[in-house]
PDB file of C-alpha atoms and ligand atoms in Angstrom:
ATOM      1  CA  GLU K1167      16.701   8.673   0.366  1.00 91.00           C
ATOM      2  CA  GLU K1168      16.692   5.616   2.645  1.00 92.00           C
ATOM      3  CA  ALA K1169      13.075   5.582   2.976  1.00 92.00           C
ATOM      4  CA  VAL K1170      12.775   5.983  -0.725  1.00 93.00           C
ATOM      5  CA  ALA K1171      15.202   3.277  -1.716  1.00 95.00           C
ATOM      6  CA  TRP K1172      12.784  -0.094   1.159  1.00 96.00           C
ATOM      7  CA  VAL K1173       9.968   1.133  -1.287  1.00 96.00           C
ATOM      8  CA  ALA K1174      11.444   0.185  -4.552  1.00 95.00           C
ATOM      9  CA  GLU K1175      12.411  -2.617  -2.579  1.00 97.00           C
ATOM     10  CA  LEU K1176       9.399  -3.887  -2.608  1.00 97.00           C
ATOM     11  CA  PHE K1177       8.034  -2.638  -5.920  1.00 98.00           C
ATOM     12  CA  ARG K1178       8.630  -6.001  -9.238  1.00 98.00           C
ATOM     13  CA  GLU K1179       9.561  -2.938 -12.748  1.00 98.00           C
ATOM     14  CA  ARG K1180       7.934  -3.923 -15.789  1.00 98.00           C
ATOM     15  CA  ARG K1181       7.963  -2.923 -19.912  1.00 98.00           C
ATOM     16  CA  PHE K1182       4.935  -4.046 -21.142  1.00 98.00           C
ATOM     17  CA  PRO K1183       4.431  -3.936 -25.847  1.00 98.00           C
ATOM     18  CA  ARG K1184       2.435  -1.472 -27.062  1.00 94.00           C
ATOM     19  CA  HIS K1185      -1.358  -2.996 -26.733  1.00 94.00           C
ATOM     20  CA  THR K1186      -1.014  -5.821 -24.134  1.00 97.00           C
ATOM     21  CA  LEU K1187      -4.139  -6.565 -22.195  1.00 98.00           C
ATOM     22  CA  LEU K1188      -2.229  -6.501 -18.342  1.00 98.00           C
ATOM     23  CA  PHE K1189      -5.645  -8.028 -16.654  1.00 98.00           C
ATOM     24  CA  VAL K1190      -9.400  -8.721 -17.417  1.00 97.00           C
ATOM     25  CA  GLU K1191     -11.999  -7.571 -15.634  1.00 97.00           C
ATOM     26  CA  GLY K1192     -13.736 -10.014 -12.851  1.00 96.00           C
ATOM     27  CA  GLU K1193     -10.253 -11.634 -12.640  1.00 97.00           C
ATOM     28  CA  PRO K1194      -8.658 -12.168  -9.915  1.00 96.00           C
ATOM     29  CA  GLY K1195      -6.601  -9.913  -9.271  1.00 94.00           C
ATOM     30  CA  ASP K1196      -3.484  -8.976  -6.262  1.00 90.00           C
ATOM     31  CA  HIS K1197      -1.333  -6.894  -7.929  1.00 96.00           C
ATOM     32  CA  LEU K1198      -1.537  -2.641  -7.494  1.00 97.00           C
ATOM     33  CA  TYR K1199       0.908  -1.188 -11.094  1.00 98.00           C
ATOM     34  CA  VAL K1200       2.041   1.793 -11.053  1.00 97.00           C
ATOM     35  CA  VAL K1201       3.393   3.759 -14.278  1.00 96.00           C
ATOM     36  CA  ARG K1202       6.632   5.094 -14.921  1.00 96.00           C
ATOM     37  CA  ARG K1203       7.257   5.387 -18.361  1.00 94.00           C
ATOM     38  CA  GLY K1204       3.882   5.510 -21.446  1.00 93.00           C
ATOM     39  CA  SER K1205       0.027   4.858 -20.588  1.00 91.00           C
ATOM     40  CA  VAL K1206      -2.569   3.006 -19.711  1.00 94.00           C
ATOM     41  CA  ARG K1207      -6.242   2.906 -20.109  1.00 95.00           C
ATOM     42  CA  VAL K1208      -8.416   0.704 -17.783  1.00 97.00           C
ATOM     43  CA  PHE K1209     -12.333  -0.452 -19.611  1.00 96.00           C
ATOM     44  CA  ARG K1210     -15.123  -2.567 -19.408  1.00 95.00           C
ATOM     45  CA  SER K1211     -16.305  -4.113 -22.254  1.00 92.00           C
ATOM     46  CA  ALA K1212     -20.208  -4.929 -23.939  1.00 88.00           C
ATOM     47  CA  VAL K1213     -21.178  -8.609 -25.061  1.00 86.00           C
ATOM     48  CA  SER K1214     -21.489  -6.872 -27.293  1.00 85.00           C
ATOM     49  CA  GLY K1215     -17.632  -5.648 -28.221  1.00 83.00           C
ATOM     50  CA  ARG K1216     -18.270  -2.541 -27.602  1.00 87.00           C
ATOM     51  CA  GLU K1217     -15.799  -1.052 -24.782  1.00 91.00           C
ATOM     52  CA  LYS K1218     -15.657   2.274 -22.497  1.00 93.00           C
ATOM     53  CA  ILE K1219     -13.120   3.817 -21.456  1.00 93.00           C
ATOM     54  CA  LEU K1220     -13.153   4.546 -17.422  1.00 94.00           C
ATOM     55  CA  ASP K1221     -10.030   6.005 -17.367  1.00 92.00           C
ATOM     56  CA  LEU K1222      -6.591   7.183 -18.262  1.00 91.00           C
ATOM     57  CA  PHE K1223      -3.655   6.740 -16.522  1.00 93.00           C
ATOM     58  CA  TRP K1224      -0.084   7.683 -16.960  1.00 90.00           C
ATOM     59  CA  PRO K1225       3.528   8.444 -15.381  1.00 92.00           C
ATOM     60  CA  GLY K1226       3.357   9.454 -11.621  1.00 93.00           C
ATOM     61  CA  ASP K1227      -0.506   7.243 -11.861  1.00 94.00           C
ATOM     62  CA  PHE K1228      -1.169   3.910  -9.976  1.00 97.00           C
ATOM     63  CA  PHE K1229      -3.535   1.805 -10.449  1.00 98.00           C
ATOM     64  CA  GLY K1230      -5.263  -1.623  -9.920  1.00 98.00           C
ATOM     65  CA  GLU K1231      -6.020  -1.549  -5.599  1.00 97.00           C
ATOM     66  CA  MET K1232      -9.575  -1.992  -5.435  1.00 96.00           C
ATOM     67  CA  ALA K1233      -8.507  -5.448  -6.129  1.00 95.00           C
ATOM     68  CA  LEU K1234      -6.023  -5.530  -3.904  1.00 93.00           C
ATOM     69  CA  LEU K1235      -8.034  -3.386  -0.958  1.00 93.00           C
ATOM     70  CA  GLU K1236     -11.650  -5.502  -1.001  1.00 92.00           C
ATOM     71  CA  GLY K1237      -9.362  -8.938  -1.568  1.00 89.00           C
ATOM     72  CA  GLY K1238     -11.398  -9.087  -4.596  1.00 90.00           C
ATOM     73  CA  THR K1239     -11.583  -9.246  -8.596  1.00 97.00           C
ATOM     74  CA  ARG K1240     -10.641  -6.708 -10.482  1.00 98.00           C
ATOM     75  CA  SER K1241     -13.413  -4.674 -11.705  1.00 97.00           C
ATOM     76  CA  ALA K1242     -12.234  -3.537 -15.341  1.00 98.00           C
ATOM     77  CA  SER K1243      -9.557  -4.879 -17.772  1.00 98.00           C
ATOM     78  CA  ALA K1244      -6.274  -2.303 -18.555  1.00 98.00           C
ATOM     79  CA  GLU K1245      -4.432  -2.029 -21.312  1.00 97.00           C
ATOM     80  CA  THR K1246      -0.839  -0.464 -22.348  1.00 96.00           C
ATOM     81  CA  LEU K1247      -1.633   2.282 -24.912  1.00 91.00           C
ATOM     82  CA  GLU K1248       2.455   2.437 -26.231  1.00 90.00           C
ATOM     83  CA  GLU K1249       4.907   0.699 -24.468  1.00 94.00           C
ATOM     84  CA  SER K1250       5.138   1.461 -21.218  1.00 96.00           C
ATOM     85  CA  VAL K1251       7.707   0.716 -17.890  1.00 98.00           C
ATOM     86  CA  LEU K1252       4.832  -0.498 -14.844  1.00 98.00           C
ATOM     87  CA  LEU K1253       6.448  -0.662 -11.877  1.00 98.00           C
ATOM     88  CA  LEU K1254       4.166  -4.246  -9.649  1.00 98.00           C
ATOM     89  CA  LEU K1255       3.464  -3.779  -6.409  1.00 98.00           C
ATOM     90  CA  ASP K1256       1.855  -7.854  -4.737  1.00 97.00           C
ATOM     91  CA  ARG K1257       0.086  -7.782  -1.558  1.00 95.00           C
ATOM     92  CA  PRO K1258       2.352  -9.088   0.463  1.00 96.00           C
ATOM     93  CA  GLY K1259       4.579  -5.599  -0.404  1.00 97.00           C
ATOM     94  CA  PHE K1260       1.258  -3.284  -0.056  1.00 96.00           C
ATOM     95  CA  GLU K1261       0.764  -4.659   3.194  1.00 96.00           C
ATOM     96  CA  ARG K1262       4.003  -4.477   4.311  1.00 97.00           C
ATOM     97  CA  LEU K1263       4.204  -1.000   2.892  1.00 97.00           C
ATOM     98  CA  THR K1264       0.992   0.431   4.157  1.00 96.00           C
ATOM     99  CA  THR K1265       1.928  -1.144   7.416  1.00 97.00           C
ATOM    100  CA  ARG K1266       5.273   1.417   8.034  1.00 97.00           C
ATOM    101  CA  TYR K1267       3.876   3.365   5.654  1.00 96.00           C
ATOM    102  CA  PRO K1268      -0.374   4.874   6.953  1.00 96.00           C
ATOM    103  CA  GLU K1269      -0.027   7.729   4.870  1.00 96.00           C
ATOM    104  CA  VAL K1270      -0.181   5.744   1.981  1.00 95.00           C
ATOM    105  CA  LEU K1271      -3.362   4.740   3.004  1.00 96.00           C
ATOM    106  CA  VAL K1272      -4.727   8.275   3.330  1.00 97.00           C
ATOM    107  CA  ARG K1273      -2.797   8.932  -0.379  1.00 96.00           C
ATOM    108  CA  ILE K1274      -4.668   6.831  -1.774  1.00 97.00           C
ATOM    109  CA  SER K1275      -7.976   7.702  -0.475  1.00 97.00           C
ATOM    110  CA  ARG K1276      -7.780  10.939  -1.732  1.00 97.00           C
ATOM    111  CA  VAL K1277      -6.974   9.189  -5.346  1.00 96.00           C
ATOM    112  CA  LEU K1278      -9.952   7.427  -4.968  1.00 97.00           C
ATOM    113  CA  SER K1279     -12.474  10.472  -3.730  1.00 97.00           C
ATOM    114  CA  GLN K1280     -11.286  12.548  -6.891  1.00 94.00           C
ATOM    115  CA  ARG K1281     -11.761   9.366  -9.037  1.00 95.00           C
ATOM    116  CA  LEU K1282     -14.728   9.006  -7.389  1.00 96.00           C
ATOM    117  CA  ARG K1283     -16.226  13.104  -7.780  1.00 94.00           C
ATOM    118  CA  ARG K1284     -14.758  12.748 -11.692  1.00 90.00           C
ATOM    119  CA  ALA K1285     -17.244   9.175 -12.207  1.00 93.00           C
ATOM    120  CA  ASN K1286     -19.767  11.218 -11.337  1.00 94.00           C
ATOM    121  CA  VAL K1287     -19.322  14.029 -13.892  1.00 89.00           C
ATOM    122  CA  GLN K1288     -18.934  11.349 -16.330  1.00 89.00           C
ATOM    123  CA  ILE K1289     -22.593  10.313 -15.055  1.00 91.00           C
ATOM    124  CA  GLU K1290     -24.429  13.027 -15.136  1.00 89.00           C
ATOM    125  CA  ASP K1291     -22.814  13.661 -18.783  1.00 87.00           C
ATOM    126  CA  LEU K1292     -23.657  10.745 -19.780  1.00 88.00           C
ATOM    127  CA  VAL K1293     -27.343  11.293 -18.801  1.00 89.00           C
ATOM    128  CA  PHE K1294     -27.959  14.993 -19.456  1.00 89.00           C
ATOM    129  CA  ARG K1295     -25.655  15.642 -22.624  1.00 89.00           C
ATOM    130  CA  ASP K1296     -24.587  15.194 -25.592  1.00 91.00           C
ATOM    131  CA  CYS K1297     -22.126  15.013 -27.291  1.00 92.00           C
ATOM    132  CA  ARG K1298     -20.843  18.473 -28.102  1.00 93.00           C
ATOM    133  CA  SER K1299     -20.749  18.566 -24.343  1.00 93.00           C
ATOM    134  CA  ARG K1300     -19.395  15.878 -23.007  1.00 92.00           C
ATOM    135  CA  LEU K1301     -16.288  16.727 -25.226  1.00 92.00           C
ATOM    136  CA  ALA K1302     -15.919  19.710 -24.776  1.00 92.00           C
ATOM    137  CA  ARG K1303     -15.764  18.988 -21.327  1.00 90.00           C
ATOM    138  CA  THR K1304     -13.549  15.239 -21.769  1.00 88.00           C
ATOM    139  CA  LEU K1305     -10.342  17.987 -23.783  1.00 88.00           C
ATOM    140  CA  LEU K1306     -10.971  20.439 -20.569  1.00 86.00           C
ATOM    141  CA  ASP K1307      -9.906  17.576 -18.541  1.00 82.00           C
ATOM    142  CA  LEU K1308      -7.112  16.503 -20.603  1.00 80.00           C
ATOM    143  CA  THR K1309      -5.746  20.037 -20.927  1.00 77.00           C
ATOM    144  CA  ALA K1310      -5.893  20.364 -16.421  1.00 75.00           C
ATOM    145  CA  ARG K1311      -4.833  17.121 -16.787  1.00 72.00           C
ATOM    146  CA  SER K1312      -1.693  18.075 -18.802  1.00 61.00           C
ATOM    147  CA  ALA K1313      -1.537  21.035 -16.882  1.00 53.00           C
ATOM    148  CA  SER K1314      -0.186  19.280 -14.112  1.00 49.00           C
ATOM    149  CA  GLY K1315       2.338  16.698 -15.306  1.00 45.00           C
ATOM    150  CA  LYS K1316       0.351  14.975 -17.615  1.00 43.00           C
ATOM    151  CA  PRO K1317       1.067  15.046 -21.053  1.00 41.00           C
ATOM    152  CA  TRP K1318      -2.415  16.415 -22.850  1.00 45.00           C
ATOM    153  CA  GLY K1319       0.914  16.362 -25.570  1.00 42.00           C
ATOM    154  CA  THR K1320      -1.211  12.829 -26.086  1.00 40.00           C
ATOM    155  CA  VAL K1321      -3.002  13.973 -29.073  1.00 43.00           C
ATOM    156  CA  ALA K1322      -0.996  14.605 -30.129  1.00 38.00           C
ATOM    157  CA  GLU K1323       1.381  13.001 -29.596  1.00 42.00           C
ATOM    158  CA  ASP K1324      -0.661  10.320 -31.080  1.00 45.00           C
ATOM    159  CA  ARG K1325      -0.901   8.840 -27.350  1.00 56.00           C
ATOM    160  CA  ILE K1326      -5.057   8.961 -28.008  1.00 70.00           C
ATOM    161  CA  SER K1327      -6.841   8.343 -31.098  1.00 76.00           C
ATOM    162  CA  LYS K1328     -10.087   9.494 -31.999  1.00 80.00           C
ATOM    163  CA  HIS K1329     -11.339   5.433 -31.181  1.00 82.00           C
ATOM    164  CA  GLU K1330     -10.164   5.955 -27.634  1.00 84.00           C
ATOM    165  CA  LEU K1331     -11.235   9.728 -27.406  1.00 86.00           C
ATOM    166  CA  ALA K1332     -14.721   7.744 -28.446  1.00 89.00           C
ATOM    167  CA  SER K1333     -14.695   5.372 -25.884  1.00 89.00           C
ATOM    168  CA  LEU K1334     -14.144   7.784 -23.671  1.00 88.00           C
ATOM    169  CA  LEU K1335     -17.553   9.564 -25.009  1.00 88.00           C
ATOM    170  CA  GLY K1336     -19.409   6.239 -25.349  1.00 86.00           C
ATOM    171  CA  VAL K1337     -19.678   7.261 -29.176  1.00 88.00           C
ATOM    172  CA  SER K1338     -18.729   6.691 -32.564  1.00 88.00           C
ATOM    173  CA  ARG K1339     -15.131   7.236 -34.140  1.00 88.00           C
ATOM    174  CA  GLU K1340     -17.657   9.407 -36.950  1.00 91.00           C
ATOM    175  CA  THR K1341     -19.067  11.693 -34.121  1.00 93.00           C
ATOM    176  CA  VAL K1342     -16.106  12.245 -33.075  1.00 91.00           C
ATOM    177  CA  SER K1343     -14.641  13.281 -35.396  1.00 92.00           C
ATOM    178  CA  ARG K1344     -17.845  14.699 -36.929  1.00 94.00           C
ATOM    179  CA  THR K1345     -18.467  16.927 -33.114  1.00 94.00           C
ATOM    180  CA  LEU K1346     -14.613  17.626 -33.245  1.00 92.00           C
ATOM    181  CA  MET K1347     -15.084  19.496 -37.402  1.00 94.00           C
ATOM    182  CA  TRP K1348     -17.980  21.594 -35.547  1.00 95.00           C
ATOM    183  CA  LEU K1349     -15.572  22.536 -32.634  1.00 93.00           C
ATOM    184  CA  GLN K1350     -12.715  24.140 -34.722  1.00 93.00           C
ATOM    185  CA  GLU K1351     -15.728  25.883 -36.552  1.00 95.00           C
ATOM    186  CA  GLN K1352     -16.766  27.891 -33.621  1.00 94.00           C
ATOM    187  CA  GLY K1353     -13.179  28.450 -33.949  1.00 93.00           C
ATOM    188  CA  LEU K1354     -12.600  26.412 -30.683  1.00 91.00           C
ATOM    189  CA  VAL K1355     -10.072  24.243 -31.130  1.00 88.00           C
ATOM    190  CA  ARG K1356      -7.495  24.142 -33.816  1.00 87.00           C
ATOM    191  CA  LEU K1357      -7.225  20.425 -35.206  1.00 86.00           C
ATOM    192  CA  GLU K1358      -3.290  19.854 -36.433  1.00 81.00           C
ATOM    193  CA  GLY K1359      -3.543  15.896 -37.086  1.00 76.00           C
ATOM    194  CA  ARG K1360      -3.514  14.359 -34.053  1.00 73.00           C
ATOM    195  CA  ARG K1361      -3.127  16.891 -32.324  1.00 76.00           C
ATOM    196  CA  VAL K1362      -6.178  19.194 -30.378  1.00 83.00           C
ATOM    197  CA  VAL K1363      -4.957  22.833 -29.485  1.00 81.00           C
ATOM    198  CA  VAL K1364      -7.437  24.392 -27.621  1.00 84.00           C
ATOM    199  CA  LEU K1365      -8.442  27.661 -28.723  1.00 86.00           C
ATOM    200  CA  ASP K1366     -10.453  29.032 -26.530  1.00 86.00           C
ATOM    201  CA  ALA K1367     -10.702  27.056 -23.516  1.00 85.00           C
ATOM    202  CA  ALA K1368     -13.457  29.933 -21.303  1.00 90.00           C
ATOM    203  CA  ARG K1369     -15.637  29.199 -24.650  1.00 92.00           C
ATOM    204  CA  LEU K1370     -15.135  25.599 -24.277  1.00 91.00           C
ATOM    205  CA  ALA K1371     -16.064  25.915 -20.514  1.00 91.00           C
ATOM    206  CA  ALA K1372     -19.855  27.259 -22.205  1.00 94.00           C
ATOM    207  CA  VAL K1373     -20.395  23.976 -24.525  1.00 94.00           C
ATOM    208  CA  ALA K1374     -18.672  21.621 -21.721  1.00 91.00           C
ATOM    209  CA  HIS K1375     -21.508  23.108 -19.202  1.00 88.00           C
ATOM    210  CA  SER K1376     -24.908  23.366 -21.783  1.00 84.00           C
ATOM    211  CA  THR K1377     -27.444  20.897 -21.185  1.00 71.00           C
ATOM    212  CA  ARG K1378     -29.439  19.271 -23.997  1.00 61.00           C
TER     213      ARG K1378
HETATM  214  P1  CMP N2789      -8.659  -3.058 -10.336  1.00 67.90           P
HETATM  215  O1  CMP N2789     -10.402  -3.039  -9.901  1.00 67.90           O
HETATM  216  O2  CMP N2789      -8.068  -3.645  -9.362  1.00 67.90           O
HETATM  217  O3  CMP N2789      -8.810  -3.377 -11.708  1.00 67.90           O
HETATM  218  C1  CMP N2789      -9.243  -1.804 -12.429  1.00 67.90           C
HETATM  219  C2  CMP N2789      -8.601  -0.775 -11.671  1.00 67.90           C
HETATM  220  O4  CMP N2789      -9.146   0.221 -12.648  1.00 67.90           O
HETATM  221  C3  CMP N2789      -8.988  -0.236 -10.699  1.00 67.90           C
HETATM  222  O5  CMP N2789      -8.498  -1.791 -10.002  1.00 67.90           O
HETATM  223  C4  CMP N2789      -8.877   0.631 -10.237  1.00 67.90           C
HETATM  224  O6  CMP N2789      -7.660   1.277 -10.079  1.00 67.90           O
HETATM  225  C5  CMP N2789      -9.419   1.577 -12.087  1.00 67.90           C
HETATM  226  N1  CMP N2789     -10.053   1.861 -12.130  1.00 67.90           N
HETATM  227  C6  CMP N2789     -11.445   1.143 -11.822  1.00 67.90           C
HETATM  228  N2  CMP N2789     -12.800   2.166 -11.742  1.00 67.90           N
HETATM  229  C7  CMP N2789     -11.850   3.242 -12.241  1.00 67.90           C
HETATM  230  C8  CMP N2789     -12.898   4.212 -12.921  1.00 67.90           C
HETATM  231  N3  CMP N2789     -14.234   4.647 -11.966  1.00 67.90           N
HETATM  232  N4  CMP N2789     -12.483   5.347 -12.669  1.00 67.90           N
HETATM  233  C9  CMP N2789     -11.282   5.802 -12.866  1.00 67.90           C
HETATM  234  N5  CMP N2789      -9.887   4.412 -12.676  1.00 67.90           N
HETATM  235  C10 CMP N2789     -11.007   3.071 -12.653  1.00 67.90           C
END
């Protein structure tokens, strides 16, 4: 308890309205963020204005560690998807935390390794797989994250829109809608408003693994 109280002192809690741009890729950054409530997307923008979501973060997740660790600039932009409460840790706080509890750095590297794995899968998907397979894999990924405490109700609860799914997959919103309909016709999912219910995870996995 004493340790938790000491750590909590280092963080500053802030509430942000829905769709607040927290920071933009390329700018210097010296805060790490932890999601306490709500959700955040990190994304890269092309000159054309199109965006690609790299990942979504929910309560318990952290982001913004890369600029802090490298002493460099933000590698992507971040925006709240809904009203969110975030905990901010500045550089001196981060240094005090990791000096006193070096195991925090081990935990952070573990998460960075998991993110690199997921980025590798995304690269493979973008090169080798069509939209059906990418959507199937993304739905399974979101479901798996909900199983480990992440709110996959998300699509249901209006947190991930088709627009965001499209940006995660790197395709248009119309393509996402069409592909969701196709998955429904195949009996793999059921669409309930904005909610996508996975009916047959095994067959969805088969679609996810099919190549072009
Ligand atoms: P930072 O570069 O400080 O700001 C953007 C943040 O987005 C970055 O730290 C990471 O926390 C996060 N981020 C960047 N790229 C990825 C990725 N491929 N997968 C998950 N998170 C990422």
